[in-house]
Every structure is written in C-alpha cells, then in structure tokens.
Short mmCIF file of C-alpha atoms in Angstrom, two decimals:
data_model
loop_
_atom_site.label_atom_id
_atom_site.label_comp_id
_atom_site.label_asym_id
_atom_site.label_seq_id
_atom_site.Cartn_x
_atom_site.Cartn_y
_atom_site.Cartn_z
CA UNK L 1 52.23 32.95 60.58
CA UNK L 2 49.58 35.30 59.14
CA UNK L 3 48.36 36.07 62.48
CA UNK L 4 52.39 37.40 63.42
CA UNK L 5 52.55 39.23 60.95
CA UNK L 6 49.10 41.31 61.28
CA UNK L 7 50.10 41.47 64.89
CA UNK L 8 53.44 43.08 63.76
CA UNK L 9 52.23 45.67 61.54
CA UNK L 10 49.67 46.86 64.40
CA UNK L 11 52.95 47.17 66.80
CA UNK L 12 54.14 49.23 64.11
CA UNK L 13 51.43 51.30 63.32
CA UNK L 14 50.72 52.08 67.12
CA UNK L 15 54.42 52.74 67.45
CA UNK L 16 54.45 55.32 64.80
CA UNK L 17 51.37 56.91 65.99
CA UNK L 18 52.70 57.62 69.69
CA UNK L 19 55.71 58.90 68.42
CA UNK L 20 54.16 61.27 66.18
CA UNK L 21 51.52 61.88 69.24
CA UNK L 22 55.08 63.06 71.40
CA UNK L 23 55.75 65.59 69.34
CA UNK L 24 52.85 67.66 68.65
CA UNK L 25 52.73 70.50 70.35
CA UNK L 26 49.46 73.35 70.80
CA UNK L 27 50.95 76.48 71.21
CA UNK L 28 49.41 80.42 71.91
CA UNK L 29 51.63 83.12 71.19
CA UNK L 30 50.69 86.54 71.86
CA UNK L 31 52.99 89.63 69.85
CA UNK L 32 53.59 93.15 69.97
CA UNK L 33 55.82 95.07 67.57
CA UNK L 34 56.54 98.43 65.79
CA UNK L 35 56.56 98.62 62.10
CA UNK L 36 57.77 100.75 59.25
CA UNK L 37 54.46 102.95 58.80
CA UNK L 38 55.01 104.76 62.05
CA UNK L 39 51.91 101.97 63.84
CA UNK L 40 52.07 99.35 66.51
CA UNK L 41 51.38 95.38 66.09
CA UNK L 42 49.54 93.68 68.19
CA UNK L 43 48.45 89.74 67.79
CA UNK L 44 47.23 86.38 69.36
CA UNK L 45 48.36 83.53 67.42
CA UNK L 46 47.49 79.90 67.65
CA UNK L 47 49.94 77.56 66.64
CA UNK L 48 50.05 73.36 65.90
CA UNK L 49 53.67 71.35 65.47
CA UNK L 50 52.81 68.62 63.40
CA UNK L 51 56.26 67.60 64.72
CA UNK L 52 59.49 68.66 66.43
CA UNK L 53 59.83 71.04 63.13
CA UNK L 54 56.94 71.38 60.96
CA UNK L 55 53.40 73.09 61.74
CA UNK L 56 50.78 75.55 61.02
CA UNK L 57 49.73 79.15 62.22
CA UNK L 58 46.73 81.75 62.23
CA UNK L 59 47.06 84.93 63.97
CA UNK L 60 44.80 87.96 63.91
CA UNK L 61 46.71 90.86 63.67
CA UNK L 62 46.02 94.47 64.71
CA UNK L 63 48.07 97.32 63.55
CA UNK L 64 47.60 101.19 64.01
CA UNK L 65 49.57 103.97 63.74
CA UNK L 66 50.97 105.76 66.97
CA UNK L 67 51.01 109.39 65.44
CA UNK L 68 48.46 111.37 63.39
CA UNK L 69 48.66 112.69 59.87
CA UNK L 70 46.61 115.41 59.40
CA UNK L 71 45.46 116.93 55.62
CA UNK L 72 43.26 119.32 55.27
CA UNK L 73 41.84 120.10 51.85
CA UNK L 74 40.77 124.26 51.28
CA UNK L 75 37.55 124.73 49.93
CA UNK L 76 37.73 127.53 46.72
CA UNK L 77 36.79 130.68 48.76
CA UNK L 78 39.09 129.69 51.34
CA UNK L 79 36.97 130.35 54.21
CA UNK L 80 36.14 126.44 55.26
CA UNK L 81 38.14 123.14 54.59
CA UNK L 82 37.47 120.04 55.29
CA UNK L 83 39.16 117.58 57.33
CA UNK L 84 39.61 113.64 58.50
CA UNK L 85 36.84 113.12 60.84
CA UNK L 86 37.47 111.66 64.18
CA UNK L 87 40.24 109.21 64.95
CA UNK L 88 40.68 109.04 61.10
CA UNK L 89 44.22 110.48 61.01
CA UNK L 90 45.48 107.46 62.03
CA UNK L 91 45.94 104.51 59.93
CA UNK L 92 45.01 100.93 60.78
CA UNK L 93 44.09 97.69 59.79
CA UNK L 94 42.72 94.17 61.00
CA UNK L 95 44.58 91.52 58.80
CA UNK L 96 44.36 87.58 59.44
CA UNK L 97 47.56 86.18 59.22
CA UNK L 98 47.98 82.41 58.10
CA UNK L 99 51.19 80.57 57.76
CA UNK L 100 53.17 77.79 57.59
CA UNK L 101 55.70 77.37 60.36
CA UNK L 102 59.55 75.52 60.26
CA UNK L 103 61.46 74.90 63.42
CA UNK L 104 65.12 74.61 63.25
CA UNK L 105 66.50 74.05 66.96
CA UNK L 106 69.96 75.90 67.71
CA UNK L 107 70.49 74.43 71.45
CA UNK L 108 68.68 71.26 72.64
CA UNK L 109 68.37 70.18 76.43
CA UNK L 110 68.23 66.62 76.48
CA UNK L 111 65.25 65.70 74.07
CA UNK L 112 63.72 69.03 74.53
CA UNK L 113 64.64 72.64 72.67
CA UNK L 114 66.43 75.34 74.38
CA UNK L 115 66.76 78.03 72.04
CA UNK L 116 65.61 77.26 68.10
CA UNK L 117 64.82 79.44 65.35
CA UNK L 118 61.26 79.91 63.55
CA UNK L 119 61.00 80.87 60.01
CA UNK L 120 56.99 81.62 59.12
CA UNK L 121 56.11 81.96 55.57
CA UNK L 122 52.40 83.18 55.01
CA UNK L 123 50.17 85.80 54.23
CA UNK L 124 48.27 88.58 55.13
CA UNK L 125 44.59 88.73 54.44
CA UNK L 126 43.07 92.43 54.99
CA UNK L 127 39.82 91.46 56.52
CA UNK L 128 38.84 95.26 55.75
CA UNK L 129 40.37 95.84 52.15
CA UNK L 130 38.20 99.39 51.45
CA UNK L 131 37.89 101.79 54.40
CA UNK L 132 34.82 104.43 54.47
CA UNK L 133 36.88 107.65 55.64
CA UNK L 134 34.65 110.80 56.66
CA UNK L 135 35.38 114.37 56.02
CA UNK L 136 34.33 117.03 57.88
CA UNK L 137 34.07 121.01 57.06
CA UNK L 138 34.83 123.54 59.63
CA UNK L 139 35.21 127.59 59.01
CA UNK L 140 39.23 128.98 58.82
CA UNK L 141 39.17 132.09 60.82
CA UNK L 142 40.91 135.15 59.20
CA UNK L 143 44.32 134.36 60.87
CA UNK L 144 44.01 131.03 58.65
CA UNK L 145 43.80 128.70 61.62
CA UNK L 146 41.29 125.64 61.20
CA UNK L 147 38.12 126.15 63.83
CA UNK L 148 37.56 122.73 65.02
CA UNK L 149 35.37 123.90 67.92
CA UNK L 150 31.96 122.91 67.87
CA UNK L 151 30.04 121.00 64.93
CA UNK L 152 30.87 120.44 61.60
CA UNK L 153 29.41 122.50 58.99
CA UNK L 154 28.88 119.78 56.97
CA UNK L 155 29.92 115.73 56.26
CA UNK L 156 30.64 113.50 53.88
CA UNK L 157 31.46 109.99 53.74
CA UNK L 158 33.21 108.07 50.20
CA UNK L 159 34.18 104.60 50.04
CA UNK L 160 37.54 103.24 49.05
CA UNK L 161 37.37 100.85 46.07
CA UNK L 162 40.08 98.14 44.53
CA UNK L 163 42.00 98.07 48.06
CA UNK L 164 44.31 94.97 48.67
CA UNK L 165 43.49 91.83 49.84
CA UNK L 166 46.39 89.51 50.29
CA UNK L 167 49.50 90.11 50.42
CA UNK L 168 52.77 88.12 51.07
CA UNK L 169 54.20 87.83 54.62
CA UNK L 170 56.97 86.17 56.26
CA UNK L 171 58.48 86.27 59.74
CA UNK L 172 61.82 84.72 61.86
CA UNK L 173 62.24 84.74 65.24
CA UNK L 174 64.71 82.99 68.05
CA UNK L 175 62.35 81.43 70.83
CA UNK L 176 63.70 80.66 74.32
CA UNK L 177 62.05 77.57 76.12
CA UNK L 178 61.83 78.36 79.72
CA UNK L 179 59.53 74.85 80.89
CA UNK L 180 55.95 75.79 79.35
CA UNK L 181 56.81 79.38 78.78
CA UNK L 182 58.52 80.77 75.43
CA UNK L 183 59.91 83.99 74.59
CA UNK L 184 60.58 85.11 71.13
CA UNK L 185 62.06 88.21 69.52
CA UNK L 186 62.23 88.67 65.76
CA UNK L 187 61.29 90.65 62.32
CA UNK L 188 58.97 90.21 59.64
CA UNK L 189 58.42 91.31 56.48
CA UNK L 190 55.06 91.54 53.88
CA UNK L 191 54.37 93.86 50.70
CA UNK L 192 51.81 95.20 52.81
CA UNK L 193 50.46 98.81 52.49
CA UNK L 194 48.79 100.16 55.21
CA UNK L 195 47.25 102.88 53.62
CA UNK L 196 45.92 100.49 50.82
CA UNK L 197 42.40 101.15 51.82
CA UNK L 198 42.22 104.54 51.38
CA UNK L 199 44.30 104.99 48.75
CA UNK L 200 41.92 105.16 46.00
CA UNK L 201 39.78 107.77 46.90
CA UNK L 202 39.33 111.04 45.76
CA UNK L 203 37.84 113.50 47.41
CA UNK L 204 36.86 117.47 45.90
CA UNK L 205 39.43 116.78 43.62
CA UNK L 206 42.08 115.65 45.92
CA UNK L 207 43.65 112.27 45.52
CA UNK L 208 44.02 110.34 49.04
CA UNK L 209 47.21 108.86 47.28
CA UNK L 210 48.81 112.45 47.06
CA UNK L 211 48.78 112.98 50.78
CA UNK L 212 50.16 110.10 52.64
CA UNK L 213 53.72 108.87 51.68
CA UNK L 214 54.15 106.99 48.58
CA UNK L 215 53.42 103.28 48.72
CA UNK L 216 55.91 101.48 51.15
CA UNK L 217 56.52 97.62 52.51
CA UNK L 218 55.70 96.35 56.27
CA UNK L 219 59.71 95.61 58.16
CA UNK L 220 58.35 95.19 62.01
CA UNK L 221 60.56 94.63 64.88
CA UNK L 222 58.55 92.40 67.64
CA UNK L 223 58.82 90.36 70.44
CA UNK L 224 56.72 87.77 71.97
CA UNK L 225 55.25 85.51 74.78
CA UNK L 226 53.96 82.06 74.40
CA UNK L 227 52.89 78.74 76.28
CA UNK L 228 52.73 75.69 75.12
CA UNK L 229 49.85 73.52 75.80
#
C-alpha cells in the first residue's frame, strides 16, 4: 500500500513538472520606437514565460535624440563663446530595463495564442546616471556668427552630479503569433528624464537646467519583432 502511494505522488509530481515544462517559453524581442524627447529607442530584450501568462524580462535599451539642440553661452567681451563639443547636442542614454511580464491572450488557435496582449511593469536603470559634457570656445566674428572652423580656443570638461538612477517604467503591447515569429506594436511609459544627466551642471554661470526644456516624462510609440525559442 505504501509502495502505491509513493508511486502515485511521483506520477504526480512528474505530471506537474511536464506540464509546467510545456509552457515555458524563451523568447528575444528586438524594439524600435520614437519617444517624447524628440530621440529614437532601440532594444534587444530577452524574455522567460514561467507559463502561458506569467514571466520575466531584461532589455538594454538605447535612446538618442534625432535632432540637435544647440546653446551657446557668450563669454563677457562678447568676442568668443563656448559651445557643446562634438556630438554633444544630442541627448542620449543607455538604460537596462528589467520587468515583470503578464500575458493575457485575446484570440487563441487551438492550444496556442493568436493575438494576446502584454502588460510589462518594470524599471529603468540609467547605467550612466552623470554625463561628462565638454565645452568648447571658438571666436564670434563681427557679424556675430559663431566660427566653428578650425580648433577650439580652449576646453573644458565638468561632470554632472546627483543624476537619476531608477526610475519607474511600464509598457503594453498586442503581439501577433505568426508560427515562431511575433510581431508587437505598443506604448510605454516611465518618469524618465533624458536630460537627467546633465541637468545639474553649471557651467560660467549658466545652469544646464535653463537651456533644455523643463523636466518631462518618457510616452514612446514602438513596434517590435520577436522569436520564440
């Protein structure tokens, strides 16, 4: 009798394992999108279904804006100013993105999804919270236009302090099973600041806050490939 009933709670156990087993699911997911602060998203994202409607994320996202800004900042004679230097114009960030992730199917195919909606609630961790921006000084001519030609007259590099590290994030999307292959187009939505790393610093007595816009959130518009593996 003993020996039954041992032999029963193995079946069990081995049952309950193999149908967990079925539904896991590896998943890579690459995204592109446009966002609120005028920059593109890009990101490759691993993701693991615990089950048919539960799992977990990381992604490594990449944003940067599409469009310079451009500040210049007069010196007191009025005969130099100094400017970004390089590519600096242009905001960006490198943020790792984890999250939890909730399946809720829409249309099913037999045992398998059609068309389901994902709702990921996570964060963003700025993996580069204070940005080291350089200015660079170059002569006005007399009809006040900046001379950018040739070198600078002189450099300096300062070091943004207190920037943010996490902040919340949260994305939903409608994914299309076609076989292996999924497509996915969504929003999402974080506190994010993408100017939060420069923010802080001050430069000849110019605030790097009084230049950019004023503090704003992170609404991006994506879409995405995947495969399931």
């Amino acid at each position: 009798m003993k020996l039954i009933f041992i032999t029963l709670l193995c079946g069990i156990s081995l049952a309950g394992t193999s149908q967990e087993e079925k539904f896991r699911r590896h998943e890579f997911q690459f995204t592109a999108g446009i966002n609120t602060h005028e920059a593109c998203e890009l990101e490759p994202c691993y993701l693991f279904m615990y089950n048919n409607y539960v799992g977990v994320s990381i992604g490594l996202t990449a944003m940067r804006q599409i469009w310079s800004h451009v500040f210049s900042y007069p010196t007191g004679d009025h005969t130099a100013a100094w400017m970004l230097s390089g590519n600096q114009e242009k905001a960006g960030a490198a943020l790792l993105r984890p999250s939890v992730r909730f399946r809720i199917p829409v249309i099913k195919d037999g045992a398998s999804n059609f068309l389901a909606l994902h709702i990921e609630p996570g964060l963003f961790v700025n993996l580069y919270p204070n940005e080291t921006l350089r200015f660079s000084l170059y002569k006005i001519a007399p009809s006040g236009v900046l001379l950018q030609g040739g070198y600078a007259l002189s450099e300096e590099k300062i070091r943004n302090k207190g920037g943010s590290c996490l902040s919340p994030h949260i994305k939903s999307y409608l994914t299309l099973w076609i076989d292996r292959y999924l497509v996915s187009a969504g929003y999402s939505y974080s506190s994010f600041d993408i100017y939060s790393n420069r923010r802080n610093i001050t430069f000849q007595g110019y605030s790097m806050n009084n230049f950019p816009w004023k503090k704003r959130v992170t609404g991006t518009l994506f879409l995405s490939a995947g495969y399931l593996f």
